[in-house]
Short mmCIF file of C-alpha atoms (C1' of nucleotides) in Angstrom, two decimals:
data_model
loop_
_atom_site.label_atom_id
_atom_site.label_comp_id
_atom_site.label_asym_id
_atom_site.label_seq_id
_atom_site.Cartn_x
_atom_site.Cartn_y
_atom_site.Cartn_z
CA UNK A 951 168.05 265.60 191.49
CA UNK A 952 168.31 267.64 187.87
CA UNK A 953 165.41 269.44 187.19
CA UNK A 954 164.65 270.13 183.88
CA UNK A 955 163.06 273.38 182.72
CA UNK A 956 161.92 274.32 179.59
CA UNK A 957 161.43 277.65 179.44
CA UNK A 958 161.66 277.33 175.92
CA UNK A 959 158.17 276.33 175.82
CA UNK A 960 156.47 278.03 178.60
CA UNK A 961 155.52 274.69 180.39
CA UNK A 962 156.33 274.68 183.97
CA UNK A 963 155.37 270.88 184.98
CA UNK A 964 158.97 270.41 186.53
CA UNK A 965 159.90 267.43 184.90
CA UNK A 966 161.72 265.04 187.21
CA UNK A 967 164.31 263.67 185.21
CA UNK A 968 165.86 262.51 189.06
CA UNK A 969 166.31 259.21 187.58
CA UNK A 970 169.02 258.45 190.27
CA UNK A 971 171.74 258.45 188.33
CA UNK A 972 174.15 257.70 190.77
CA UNK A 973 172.70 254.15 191.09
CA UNK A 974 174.54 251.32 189.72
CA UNK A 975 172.53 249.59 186.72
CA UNK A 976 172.86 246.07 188.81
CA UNK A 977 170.64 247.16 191.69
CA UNK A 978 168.18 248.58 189.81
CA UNK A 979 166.95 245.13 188.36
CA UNK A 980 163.70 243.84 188.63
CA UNK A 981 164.73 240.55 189.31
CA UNK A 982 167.19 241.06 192.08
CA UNK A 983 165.43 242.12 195.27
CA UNK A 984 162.32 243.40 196.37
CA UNK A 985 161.43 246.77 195.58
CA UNK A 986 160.60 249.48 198.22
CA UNK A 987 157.70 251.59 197.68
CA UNK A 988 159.04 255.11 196.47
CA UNK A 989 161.35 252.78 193.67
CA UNK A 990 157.73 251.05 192.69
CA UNK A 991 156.16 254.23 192.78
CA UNK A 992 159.00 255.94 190.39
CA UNK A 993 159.06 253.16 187.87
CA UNK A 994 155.08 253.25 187.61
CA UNK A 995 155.02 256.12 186.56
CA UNK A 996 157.44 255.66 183.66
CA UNK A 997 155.76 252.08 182.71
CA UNK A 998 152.29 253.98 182.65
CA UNK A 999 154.09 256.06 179.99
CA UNK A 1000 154.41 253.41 178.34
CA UNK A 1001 151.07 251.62 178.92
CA UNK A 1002 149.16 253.28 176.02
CA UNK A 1003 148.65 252.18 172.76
CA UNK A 1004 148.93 255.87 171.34
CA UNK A 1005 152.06 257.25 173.21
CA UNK A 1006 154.19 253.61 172.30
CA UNK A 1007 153.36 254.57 169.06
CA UNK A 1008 154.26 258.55 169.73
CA UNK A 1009 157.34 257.27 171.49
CA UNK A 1010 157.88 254.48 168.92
CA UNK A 1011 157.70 257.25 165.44
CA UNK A 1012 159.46 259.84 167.75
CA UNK A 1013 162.29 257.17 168.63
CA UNK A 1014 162.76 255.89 165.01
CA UNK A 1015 163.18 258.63 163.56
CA UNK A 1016 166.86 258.98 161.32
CA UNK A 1017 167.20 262.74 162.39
CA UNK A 1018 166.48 261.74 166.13
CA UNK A 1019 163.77 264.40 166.20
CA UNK A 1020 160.26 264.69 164.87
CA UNK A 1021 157.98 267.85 164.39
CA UNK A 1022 154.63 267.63 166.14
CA UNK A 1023 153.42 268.71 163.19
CA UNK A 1024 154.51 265.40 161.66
CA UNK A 1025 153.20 263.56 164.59
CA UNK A 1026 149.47 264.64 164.48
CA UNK A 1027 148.32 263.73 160.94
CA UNK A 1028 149.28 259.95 161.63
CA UNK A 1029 146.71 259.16 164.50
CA UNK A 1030 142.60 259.85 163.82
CA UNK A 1031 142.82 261.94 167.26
CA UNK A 1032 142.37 265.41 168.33
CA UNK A 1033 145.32 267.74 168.21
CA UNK A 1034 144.97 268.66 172.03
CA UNK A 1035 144.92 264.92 172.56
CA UNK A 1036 147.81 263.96 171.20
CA UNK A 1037 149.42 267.00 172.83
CA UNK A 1038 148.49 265.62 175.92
CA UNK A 1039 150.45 262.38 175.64
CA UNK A 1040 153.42 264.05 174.09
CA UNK A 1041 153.61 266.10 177.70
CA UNK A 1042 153.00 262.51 179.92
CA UNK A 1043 155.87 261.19 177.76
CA UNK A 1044 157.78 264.26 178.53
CA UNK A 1045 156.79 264.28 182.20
CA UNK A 1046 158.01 260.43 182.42
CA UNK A 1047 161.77 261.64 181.08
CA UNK A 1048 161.36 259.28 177.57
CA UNK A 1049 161.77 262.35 175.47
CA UNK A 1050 162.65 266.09 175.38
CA UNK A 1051 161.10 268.71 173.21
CA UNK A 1052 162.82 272.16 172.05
CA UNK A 1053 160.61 275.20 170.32
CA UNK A 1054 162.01 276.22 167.06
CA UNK A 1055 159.92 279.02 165.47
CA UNK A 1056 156.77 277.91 164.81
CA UNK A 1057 156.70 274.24 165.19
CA UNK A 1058 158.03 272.10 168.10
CA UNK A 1059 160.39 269.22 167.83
CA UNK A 1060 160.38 265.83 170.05
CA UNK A 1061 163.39 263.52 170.73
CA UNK A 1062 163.60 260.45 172.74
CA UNK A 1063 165.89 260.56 175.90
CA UNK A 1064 167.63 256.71 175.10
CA UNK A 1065 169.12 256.83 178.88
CA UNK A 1066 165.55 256.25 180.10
CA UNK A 1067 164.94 253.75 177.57
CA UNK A 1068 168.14 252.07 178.45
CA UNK A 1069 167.74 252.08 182.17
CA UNK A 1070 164.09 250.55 181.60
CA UNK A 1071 165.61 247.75 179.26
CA UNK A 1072 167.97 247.10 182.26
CA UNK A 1073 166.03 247.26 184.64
CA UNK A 1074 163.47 244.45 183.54
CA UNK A 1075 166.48 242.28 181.99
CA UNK A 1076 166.27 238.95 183.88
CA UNK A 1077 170.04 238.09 185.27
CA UNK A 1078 169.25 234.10 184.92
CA UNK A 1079 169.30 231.83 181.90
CA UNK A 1080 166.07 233.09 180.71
CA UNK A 1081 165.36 230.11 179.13
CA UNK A 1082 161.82 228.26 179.48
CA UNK A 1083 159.76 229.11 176.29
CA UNK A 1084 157.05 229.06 179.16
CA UNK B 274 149.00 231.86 169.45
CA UNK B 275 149.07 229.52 172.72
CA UNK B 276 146.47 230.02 174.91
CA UNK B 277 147.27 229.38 178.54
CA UNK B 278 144.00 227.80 180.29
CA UNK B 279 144.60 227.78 184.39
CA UNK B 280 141.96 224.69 184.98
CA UNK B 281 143.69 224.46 188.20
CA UNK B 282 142.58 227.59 189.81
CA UNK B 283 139.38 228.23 187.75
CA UNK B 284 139.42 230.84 186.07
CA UNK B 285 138.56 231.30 182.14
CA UNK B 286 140.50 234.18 181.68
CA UNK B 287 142.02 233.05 178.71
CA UNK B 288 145.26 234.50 178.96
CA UNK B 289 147.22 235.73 175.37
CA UNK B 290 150.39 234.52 176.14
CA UNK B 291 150.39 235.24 172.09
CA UNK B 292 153.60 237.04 172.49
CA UNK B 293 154.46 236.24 168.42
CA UNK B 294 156.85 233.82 169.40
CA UNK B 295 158.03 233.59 165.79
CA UNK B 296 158.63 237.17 165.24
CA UNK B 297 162.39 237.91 165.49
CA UNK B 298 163.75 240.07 168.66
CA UNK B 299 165.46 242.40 165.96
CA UNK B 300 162.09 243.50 164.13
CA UNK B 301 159.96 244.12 167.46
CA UNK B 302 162.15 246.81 168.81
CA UNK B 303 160.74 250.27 169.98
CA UNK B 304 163.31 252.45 167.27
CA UNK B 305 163.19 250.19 165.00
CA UNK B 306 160.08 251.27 163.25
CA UNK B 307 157.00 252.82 163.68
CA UNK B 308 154.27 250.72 165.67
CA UNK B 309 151.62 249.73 164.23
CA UNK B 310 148.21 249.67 165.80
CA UNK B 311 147.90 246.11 166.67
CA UNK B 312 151.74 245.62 168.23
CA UNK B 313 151.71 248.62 169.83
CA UNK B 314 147.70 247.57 171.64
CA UNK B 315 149.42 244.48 172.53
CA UNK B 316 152.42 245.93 174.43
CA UNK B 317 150.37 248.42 175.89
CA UNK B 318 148.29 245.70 177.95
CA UNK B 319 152.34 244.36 179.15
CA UNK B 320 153.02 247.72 180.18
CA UNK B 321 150.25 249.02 181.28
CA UNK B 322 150.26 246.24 184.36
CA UNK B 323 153.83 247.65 184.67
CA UNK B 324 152.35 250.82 185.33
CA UNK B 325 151.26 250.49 189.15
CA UNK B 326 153.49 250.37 192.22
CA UNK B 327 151.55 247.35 193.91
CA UNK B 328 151.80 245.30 190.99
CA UNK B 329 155.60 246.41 189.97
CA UNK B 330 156.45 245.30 193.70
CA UNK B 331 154.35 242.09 193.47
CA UNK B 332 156.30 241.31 190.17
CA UNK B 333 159.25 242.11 191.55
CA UNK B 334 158.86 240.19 194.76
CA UNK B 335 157.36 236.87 192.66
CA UNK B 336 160.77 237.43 190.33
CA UNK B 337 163.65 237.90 192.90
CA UNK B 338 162.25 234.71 195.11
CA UNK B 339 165.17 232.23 195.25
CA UNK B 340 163.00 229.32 194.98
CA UNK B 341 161.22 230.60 191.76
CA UNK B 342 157.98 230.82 193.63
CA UNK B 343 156.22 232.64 196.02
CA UNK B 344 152.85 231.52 197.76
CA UNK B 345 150.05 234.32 197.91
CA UNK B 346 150.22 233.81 201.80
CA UNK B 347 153.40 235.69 201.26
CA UNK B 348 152.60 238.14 199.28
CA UNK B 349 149.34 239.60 200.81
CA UNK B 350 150.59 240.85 204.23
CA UNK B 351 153.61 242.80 202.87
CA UNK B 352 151.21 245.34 201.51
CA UNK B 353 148.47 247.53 203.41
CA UNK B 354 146.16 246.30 201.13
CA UNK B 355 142.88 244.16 201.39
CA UNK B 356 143.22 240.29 200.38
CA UNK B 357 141.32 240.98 197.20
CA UNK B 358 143.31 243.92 195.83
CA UNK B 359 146.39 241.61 195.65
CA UNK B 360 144.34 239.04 194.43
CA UNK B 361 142.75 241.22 191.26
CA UNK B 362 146.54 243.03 191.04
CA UNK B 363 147.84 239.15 190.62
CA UNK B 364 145.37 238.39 188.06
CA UNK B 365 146.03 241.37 185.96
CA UNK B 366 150.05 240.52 185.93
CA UNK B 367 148.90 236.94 184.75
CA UNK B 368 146.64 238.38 182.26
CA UNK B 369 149.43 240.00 180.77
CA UNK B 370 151.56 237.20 180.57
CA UNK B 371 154.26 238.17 182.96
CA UNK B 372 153.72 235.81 185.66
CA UNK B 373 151.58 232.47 185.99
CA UNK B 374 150.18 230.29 188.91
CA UNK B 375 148.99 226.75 190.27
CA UNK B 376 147.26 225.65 192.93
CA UNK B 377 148.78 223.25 195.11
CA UNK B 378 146.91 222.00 197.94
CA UNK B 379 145.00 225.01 199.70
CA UNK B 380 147.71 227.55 199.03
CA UNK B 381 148.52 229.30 195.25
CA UNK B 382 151.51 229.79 194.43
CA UNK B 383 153.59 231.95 191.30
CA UNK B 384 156.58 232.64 189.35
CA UNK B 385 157.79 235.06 186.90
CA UNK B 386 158.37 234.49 183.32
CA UNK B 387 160.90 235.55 182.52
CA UNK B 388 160.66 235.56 178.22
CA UNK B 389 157.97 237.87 178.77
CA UNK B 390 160.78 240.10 180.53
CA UNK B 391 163.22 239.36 178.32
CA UNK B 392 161.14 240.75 175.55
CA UNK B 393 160.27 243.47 176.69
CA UNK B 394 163.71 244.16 177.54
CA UNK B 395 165.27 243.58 174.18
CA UNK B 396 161.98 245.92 172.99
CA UNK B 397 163.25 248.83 175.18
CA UNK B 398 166.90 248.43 173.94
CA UNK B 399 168.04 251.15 171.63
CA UNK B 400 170.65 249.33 168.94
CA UNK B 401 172.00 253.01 168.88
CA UNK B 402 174.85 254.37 171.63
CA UNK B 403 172.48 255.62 173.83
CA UNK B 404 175.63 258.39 174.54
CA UNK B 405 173.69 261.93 175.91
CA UNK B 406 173.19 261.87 179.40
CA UNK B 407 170.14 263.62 179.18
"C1'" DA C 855 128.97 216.04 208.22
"C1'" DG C 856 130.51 220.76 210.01
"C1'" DG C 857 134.22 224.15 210.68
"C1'" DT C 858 138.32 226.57 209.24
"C1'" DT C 859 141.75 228.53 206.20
"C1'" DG C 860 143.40 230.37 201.65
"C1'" DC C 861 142.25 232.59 197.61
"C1'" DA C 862 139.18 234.15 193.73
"C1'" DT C 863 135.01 236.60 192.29
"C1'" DC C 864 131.24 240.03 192.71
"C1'" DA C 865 129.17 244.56 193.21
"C1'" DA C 866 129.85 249.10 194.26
"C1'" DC C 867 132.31 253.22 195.16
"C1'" DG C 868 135.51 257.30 194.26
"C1'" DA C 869 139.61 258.51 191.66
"C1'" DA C 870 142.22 258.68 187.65
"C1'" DC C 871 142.42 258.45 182.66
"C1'" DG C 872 141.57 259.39 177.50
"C1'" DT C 873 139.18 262.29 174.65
"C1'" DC C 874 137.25 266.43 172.72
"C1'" DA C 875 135.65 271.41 171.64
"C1'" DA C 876 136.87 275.76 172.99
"C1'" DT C 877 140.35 278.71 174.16
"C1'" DA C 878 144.96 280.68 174.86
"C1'" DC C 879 149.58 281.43 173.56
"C1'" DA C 880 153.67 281.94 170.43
"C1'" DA C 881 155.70 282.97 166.12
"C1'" DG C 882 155.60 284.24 161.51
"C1'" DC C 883 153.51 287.08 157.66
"C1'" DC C 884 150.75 290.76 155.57
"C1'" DG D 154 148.58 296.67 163.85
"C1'" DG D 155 145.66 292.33 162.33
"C1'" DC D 156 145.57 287.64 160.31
"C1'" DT D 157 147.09 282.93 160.04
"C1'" DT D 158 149.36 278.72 161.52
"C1'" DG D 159 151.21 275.54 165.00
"C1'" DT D 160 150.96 273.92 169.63
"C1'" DA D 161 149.71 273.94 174.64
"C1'" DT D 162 146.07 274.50 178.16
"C1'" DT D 163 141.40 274.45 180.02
"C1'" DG D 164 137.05 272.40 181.28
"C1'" DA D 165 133.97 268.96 180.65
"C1'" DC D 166 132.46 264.37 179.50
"C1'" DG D 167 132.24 259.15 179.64
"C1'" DT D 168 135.14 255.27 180.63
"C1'" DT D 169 138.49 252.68 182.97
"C1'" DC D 170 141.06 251.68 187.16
"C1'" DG D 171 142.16 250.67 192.18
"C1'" DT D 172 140.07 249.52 196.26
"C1'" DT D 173 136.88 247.45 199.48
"C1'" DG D 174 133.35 244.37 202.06
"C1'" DA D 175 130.68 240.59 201.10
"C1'" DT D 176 130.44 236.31 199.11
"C1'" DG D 177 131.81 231.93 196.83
"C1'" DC D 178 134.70 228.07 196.17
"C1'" DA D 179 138.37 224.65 197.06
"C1'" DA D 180 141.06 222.07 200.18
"C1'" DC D 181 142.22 220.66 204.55
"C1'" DC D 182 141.02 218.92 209.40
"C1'" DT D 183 138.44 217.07 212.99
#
DNA sequence: AGGTTGCATCAACGAACGTCAATACAAGCC
DNA sequence: GGCTTGTATTGACGTTCGTTGATGCAACCT
């Protein structure tokens, strides 16, 4: 139920970082029952984050980074796409809780959130053998 | 580079199940480098038919089945959806490799895979602590 | 053969998405 | 103050997506 707010940068898109943390890893798996619709409906959203080639590879520099944060300003250059464009995917990122941003003077820096990356890598992780190469 | 071609139901969809089978899990993680173009296409189609609630909650009721399998006749009249939504929603999880069918007798029936899963666990898992709870 | 049931495909519609040029805002510098 | 740089927002465009009714096809059953 956390709201996150940042003020810091003027956007007021309420990002719903609800995430549920109170729920145990072990129910949240794909693999283990049904899901109900408002569970579906939450992890969409985060897996249509994700369902772009340009914000896996946003997510992917912003996430590999050795500092753990990346200047927009580093971001841009690297893709033959608008600035306002790639803003626009950095804020879908945002709004799916995979990473943060903070204002420092000028420039604005990204981070990934690796909770949400965690819980997603959990989530789809397949209790069984996992064997068959097919 | 295996091509999966469903005779049995028809359809010349020619599904990727490409996957780079060879490629080792450690070099095909989100942190561990910056994606390039093609990858990062390719794992956008996997996640992309992640991102929708009817087809997360198809997945997920295909994976949790005890038997391995679920027939369509199933599946269909859990949702409030027409016969050939869940039909096209079905396709487009098979397209993208996470799930697979066959035909037996008048009814279809399909399963999970669960290496498709698995790797896109393992791609979502950050090596690092993954500490910060937001 | 004809009829029925289960599922995929087709064609069309509105809604959502990705992209851009133009604009607005924030912070630094002169 | 005005100018410049970095980034977010707006409004518009074409494209893709989700959904549906109609249709087609495959397999069963008389």
């Amino acid at each position: 139920m956390s709201k996150q707010r940042l003020e810091i940068i003027g956007q007021d898109v309420d990002v719903d970082v609800d995430a549920d943390a109170g729920a145990d890893a072990c129910c949240r798996r794909l693999a283990a029952a049904p899901l109900d619709d408002d569970r579906a409906a939450e992890l969409a959203k985060v897996f249509k984050a994700l369902g772009d080639p340009v914000r896996l590879r946003l997510l992917s520099m912003i996430a590999s980074q050795d500092d753990g944060e990346v200047c927009v300003c580093e971001l841009t250059p690297a893709f033959d796409l608008s600035q306002p464009t790639i803003s626009h995917h950095l804020k879908l990122l945002r709004q799916a809780g995979l990473i943060d941003c903070e204002r420092r003077g000028t420039w604005v820096y990204y981070w990934a959130l690796p909770d949400a990356l965690a819980r997603l890598a959990s989530f789809l992780t397949v209790p069984r053998s996992a064997g068959a190469t097919a």
